[in-house]
Amino acid sequence: MKQINFAIIGCGRIAQRHAEHINNNGKLVAVCDNVKEKADSLAQKYNAKAYYSISDMLQSEDLNIDVVAVCSPNGLHSEHSIESLKSGYHVICEKPMAISSGDCGEMIQVAEKSNKRLFAIKQNRFNPPVAAIKQAIDEGKLGKIYSVQLSCFWNRNEDYYKDSWKGTEDMDGGTLYTQFSHFVDLLYWMVGDVKNVHALTGNFAHKDIIEFEDTGVVALEFNNGALGTINYTVNSYGKNMEGSLTIFGEKGTVKIGGQYLNELEYQNIEGFKIENLPAGNTANNYGAYQGSMSNHDKIYENLVDVLTNDGVITTNAFEGLKTVEIIEKIYKSAKKQN
């Protein structure tokens, strides 16, 4: 099997996770960050070449790059992905794919014109209870889906946003983009596209810290007639409390819970039971806080399978676009109400 060579743009926290799994599935040959110390540190750890300019890295004739991992701030995802695709490389882009659906559409167009793959990261799809319930829905075990309730109760304190692009409108985009886009993706993946949205948002505990909401309440109507709610906040006192998804269907009710959709908390399905679920990976741990379940290993395994064995991509760029479209609808509705 051909070894796949990777480069990383953006050497922050999530890039460390990418580098680890790149090292297990290929070779990290280059990293780039405009903060020299960050690029040098990551490059040294994996014996890669450090760059401080994206154009210098992408145009280098010394490197044999196959895939660029875009791990830069949200607001730069489209620009960095497009530049990498135009330079002739496949791209794996961190969530969210971008912070506007227009940018997502342009990324997809450039990937098509360049005849390159654009991989979107939606690691919560690999959580064992999530995967099991998705399979049950696809097999008709729950029958018609009536309604869904998504709860995202996390903690992000002042230290999280300090001296960071996080919390800014132009680079972060909003709490739904940075904290909960994976959860919104699961609604689209399991139930379908959203037709109507009614949303209320507020900033209660982060008024002088972030430029957007820290809390939201959302009512959804899906194209297939199902109804849904999203209740989310980063004001859970002291620590993350819950990330849960409850689904009410014609033939069953299920709830995935835990802090990050890692536990099958409830199931009552006609003539069927989900059993013997594997433990799954732990959450991405950043010291003071936790993120979603760390499934980047499965994403990189899929990427290698797609590029070397004609495997089927687990999350395509169109699905990344749909997540952004739904979030845009929520924020548009909230602005009308506020």
PDB file of C-alpha atoms in Angstrom, residues 88-208:
ATOM      1  CA  GLY A  88      -3.320  19.852  -6.131  1.00  0.00           C
ATOM      2  CA  TYR A  89      -3.799  18.232  -2.738  1.00  0.00           C
ATOM      3  CA  HIS A  90      -6.660  16.338  -1.096  1.00  0.00           C
ATOM      4  CA  VAL A  91      -8.006  18.094   2.014  1.00  0.00           C
ATOM      5  CA  ILE A  92      -9.317  16.905   5.361  1.00  0.00           C
ATOM      6  CA  CYS A  93     -10.969  19.868   7.081  1.00  0.00           C
ATOM      7  CA  GLU A  94     -11.744  20.179  10.772  1.00  0.00           C
ATOM      8  CA  LYS A  95     -15.243  21.089  11.880  1.00  0.00           C
ATOM      9  CA  PRO A  96     -17.055  23.198  10.984  1.00  0.00           C
ATOM     10  CA  MET A  97     -16.282  22.918   7.292  1.00  0.00           C
ATOM     11  CA  ALA A  98     -16.692  26.713   7.136  1.00  0.00           C
ATOM     12  CA  ILE A  99     -18.843  29.326   8.849  1.00  0.00           C
ATOM     13  CA  SER A 100     -20.983  30.117   5.814  1.00  0.00           C
ATOM     14  CA  SER A 101     -22.775  27.820   3.393  1.00  0.00           C
ATOM     15  CA  GLY A 102     -21.497  29.938   0.507  1.00  0.00           C
ATOM     16  CA  ASP A 103     -17.914  29.174   1.496  1.00  0.00           C
ATOM     17  CA  CYS A 104     -18.770  25.479   1.819  1.00  0.00           C
ATOM     18  CA  GLY A 105     -20.227  25.507  -1.680  1.00  0.00           C
ATOM     19  CA  GLU A 106     -17.104  27.131  -3.080  1.00  0.00           C
ATOM     20  CA  MET A 107     -14.921  24.522  -1.349  1.00  0.00           C
ATOM     21  CA  ILE A 108     -16.955  21.731  -2.942  1.00  0.00           C
ATOM     22  CA  GLN A 109     -16.749  23.364  -6.391  1.00  0.00           C
ATOM     23  CA  VAL A 110     -12.985  23.786  -6.163  1.00  0.00           C
ATOM     24  CA  ALA A 111     -12.572  20.162  -5.032  1.00  0.00           C
ATOM     25  CA  GLU A 112     -14.578  19.004  -8.056  1.00  0.00           C
ATOM     26  CA  LYS A 113     -12.636  21.206 -10.478  1.00  0.00           C
ATOM     27  CA  SER A 114      -9.339  20.064  -8.976  1.00  0.00           C
ATOM     28  CA  ASN A 115     -10.456  16.408  -9.016  1.00  0.00           C
ATOM     29  CA  LYS A 116      -9.457  16.124  -5.367  1.00  0.00           C
ATOM     30  CA  ARG A 117     -11.208  14.731  -2.297  1.00  0.00           C
ATOM     31  CA  LEU A 118     -12.559  17.015   0.405  1.00  0.00           C
ATOM     32  CA  PHE A 119     -13.104  15.160   3.689  1.00  0.00           C
ATOM     33  CA  ALA A 120     -15.333  16.650   6.409  1.00  0.00           C
ATOM     34  CA  ILE A 121     -14.768  15.618  10.020  1.00  0.00           C
ATOM     35  CA  LYS A 122     -17.827  14.391  11.922  1.00  0.00           C
ATOM     36  CA  GLN A 123     -16.313  12.102  14.524  1.00  0.00           C
ATOM     37  CA  ASN A 124     -19.434  11.677  16.673  1.00  0.00           C
ATOM     38  CA  ARG A 125     -20.871   9.415  13.985  1.00  0.00           C
ATOM     39  CA  PHE A 126     -18.385   6.793  15.155  1.00  0.00           C
ATOM     40  CA  ASN A 127     -19.529   6.806  18.804  1.00  0.00           C
ATOM     41  CA  PRO A 128     -20.715   3.193  19.387  1.00  0.00           C
ATOM     42  CA  PRO A 129     -24.251   4.058  20.608  1.00  0.00           C
ATOM     43  CA  VAL A 130     -24.663   6.641  17.825  1.00  0.00           C
ATOM     44  CA  ALA A 131     -23.601   4.157  15.131  1.00  0.00           C
ATOM     45  CA  ALA A 132     -25.876   1.457  16.580  1.00  0.00           C
ATOM     46  CA  ILE A 133     -28.951   3.698  16.657  1.00  0.00           C
ATOM     47  CA  LYS A 134     -28.264   5.018  13.153  1.00  0.00           C
ATOM     48  CA  GLN A 135     -28.191   1.410  11.932  1.00  0.00           C
ATOM     49  CA  ALA A 136     -31.436   0.663  13.794  1.00  0.00           C
ATOM     50  CA  ILE A 137     -33.129   3.677  12.179  1.00  0.00           C
ATOM     51  CA  ASP A 138     -31.880   2.691   8.714  1.00  0.00           C
ATOM     52  CA  GLU A 139     -33.209  -0.846   9.234  1.00  0.00           C
ATOM     53  CA  GLY A 140     -36.625   0.507  10.251  1.00  0.00           C
ATOM     54  CA  LYS A 141     -36.432  -0.759  13.843  1.00  0.00           C
ATOM     55  CA  LEU A 142     -37.835   2.518  15.219  1.00  0.00           C
ATOM     56  CA  GLY A 143     -40.365   2.964  12.430  1.00  0.00           C
ATOM     57  CA  LYS A 144     -41.357   6.526  11.570  1.00  0.00           C
ATOM     58  CA  ILE A 145     -39.430   9.130  13.553  1.00  0.00           C
ATOM     59  CA  TYR A 146     -41.840  11.441  15.383  1.00  0.00           C
ATOM     60  CA  SER A 147     -39.560  13.794  17.301  1.00  0.00           C
ATOM     61  CA  VAL A 148     -36.028  14.309  18.620  1.00  0.00           C
ATOM     62  CA  GLN A 149     -34.545  16.232  21.527  1.00  0.00           C
ATOM     63  CA  LEU A 150     -30.916  17.312  21.504  1.00  0.00           C
ATOM     64  CA  SER A 151     -29.342  18.610  24.729  1.00  0.00           C
ATOM     65  CA  CYS A 152     -25.843  20.111  24.815  1.00  0.00           C
ATOM     66  CA  PHE A 153     -24.882  21.327  28.282  1.00  0.00           C
ATOM     67  CA  TRP A 154     -21.168  22.112  28.446  1.00  0.00           C
ATOM     68  CA  ASN A 155     -18.851  24.464  30.275  1.00  0.00           C
ATOM     69  CA  ARG A 156     -16.555  26.918  28.547  1.00  0.00           C
ATOM     70  CA  ASN A 157     -15.133  29.430  30.991  1.00  0.00           C
ATOM     71  CA  GLU A 158     -13.245  32.688  30.551  1.00  0.00           C
ATOM     72  CA  ASP A 159      -9.880  30.917  30.378  1.00  0.00           C
ATOM     73  CA  TYR A 160     -11.054  28.920  27.345  1.00  0.00           C
ATOM     74  CA  TYR A 161     -11.582  32.099  25.324  1.00  0.00           C
ATOM     75  CA  LYS A 162      -8.629  34.085  26.688  1.00  0.00           C
ATOM     76  CA  ASP A 163      -6.092  35.292  24.085  1.00  0.00           C
ATOM     77  CA  SER A 164      -7.776  33.175  21.410  1.00  0.00           C
ATOM     78  CA  TRP A 165      -9.667  33.445  18.138  1.00  0.00           C
ATOM     79  CA  LYS A 166     -12.451  31.542  19.901  1.00  0.00           C
ATOM     80  CA  GLY A 167     -15.357  33.787  20.808  1.00  0.00           C
ATOM     81  CA  THR A 168     -14.935  36.145  17.855  1.00  0.00           C
ATOM     82  CA  GLU A 169     -17.628  36.500  15.215  1.00  0.00           C
ATOM     83  CA  ASP A 170     -15.295  36.381  12.210  1.00  0.00           C
ATOM     84  CA  MET A 171     -13.008  33.514  13.267  1.00  0.00           C
ATOM     85  CA  ASP A 172     -15.246  31.403  15.539  1.00  0.00           C
ATOM     86  CA  GLY A 173     -18.713  32.088  14.149  1.00  0.00           C
ATOM     87  CA  GLY A 174     -20.792  31.034  17.152  1.00  0.00           C
ATOM     88  CA  THR A 175     -21.255  28.429  19.861  1.00  0.00           C
ATOM     89  CA  LEU A 176     -23.077  26.075  17.493  1.00  0.00           C
ATOM     90  CA  TYR A 177     -20.106  26.087  15.110  1.00  0.00           C
ATOM     91  CA  THR A 178     -17.282  25.508  17.575  1.00  0.00           C
ATOM     92  CA  GLN A 179     -18.912  23.460  20.332  1.00  0.00           C
ATOM     93  CA  PHE A 180     -21.955  21.740  18.880  1.00  0.00           C
ATOM     94  CA  SER A 181     -21.706  21.383  15.088  1.00  0.00           C
ATOM     95  CA  HIS A 182     -21.107  17.628  15.539  1.00  0.00           C
ATOM     96  CA  PHE A 183     -24.420  17.365  17.372  1.00  0.00           C
ATOM     97  CA  VAL A 184     -26.279  19.268  14.647  1.00  0.00           C
ATOM     98  CA  ASP A 185     -24.704  16.923  12.107  1.00  0.00           C
ATOM     99  CA  LEU A 186     -26.230  13.940  13.914  1.00  0.00           C
ATOM    100  CA  LEU A 187     -29.714  15.437  13.600  1.00  0.00           C
ATOM    101  CA  TYR A 188     -29.224  15.748   9.845  1.00  0.00           C
ATOM    102  CA  TRP A 189     -27.641  12.273   9.589  1.00  0.00           C
ATOM    103  CA  MET A 190     -30.323  10.486  11.600  1.00  0.00           C
ATOM    104  CA  VAL A 191     -33.511  12.433  10.922  1.00  0.00           C
ATOM    105  CA  GLY A 192     -32.909  14.430   7.741  1.00  0.00           C
ATOM    106  CA  ASP A 193     -32.841  18.000   6.502  1.00  0.00           C
ATOM    107  CA  VAL A 194     -34.530  20.845   8.342  1.00  0.00           C
ATOM    108  CA  LYS A 195     -37.418  22.823   6.826  1.00  0.00           C
ATOM    109  CA  ASN A 196     -38.321  25.362   9.498  1.00  0.00           C
ATOM    110  CA  VAL A 197     -36.501  26.806  12.514  1.00  0.00           C
ATOM    111  CA  HIS A 198     -37.577  28.974  15.435  1.00  0.00           C
ATOM    112  CA  ALA A 199     -34.725  29.994  17.716  1.00  0.00           C
ATOM    113  CA  LEU A 200     -33.963  32.147  20.741  1.00  0.00           C
ATOM    114  CA  THR A 201     -30.406  32.849  21.873  1.00  0.00           C
ATOM    115  CA  GLY A 202     -28.772  34.872  24.628  1.00  0.00           C
ATOM    116  CA  ASN A 203     -25.435  35.701  26.168  1.00  0.00           C
ATOM    117  CA  PHE A 204     -25.739  35.424  29.932  1.00  0.00           C
ATOM    118  CA  ALA A 205     -22.320  34.656  31.412  1.00  0.00           C
ATOM    119  CA  HIS A 206     -19.904  35.706  28.646  1.00  0.00           C
ATOM    120  CA  LYS A 207     -21.004  39.268  27.822  1.00  0.00           C
ATOM    121  CA  ASP A 208     -17.506  40.769  27.917  1.00  0.00           C
TER     122      ASP A 208
END
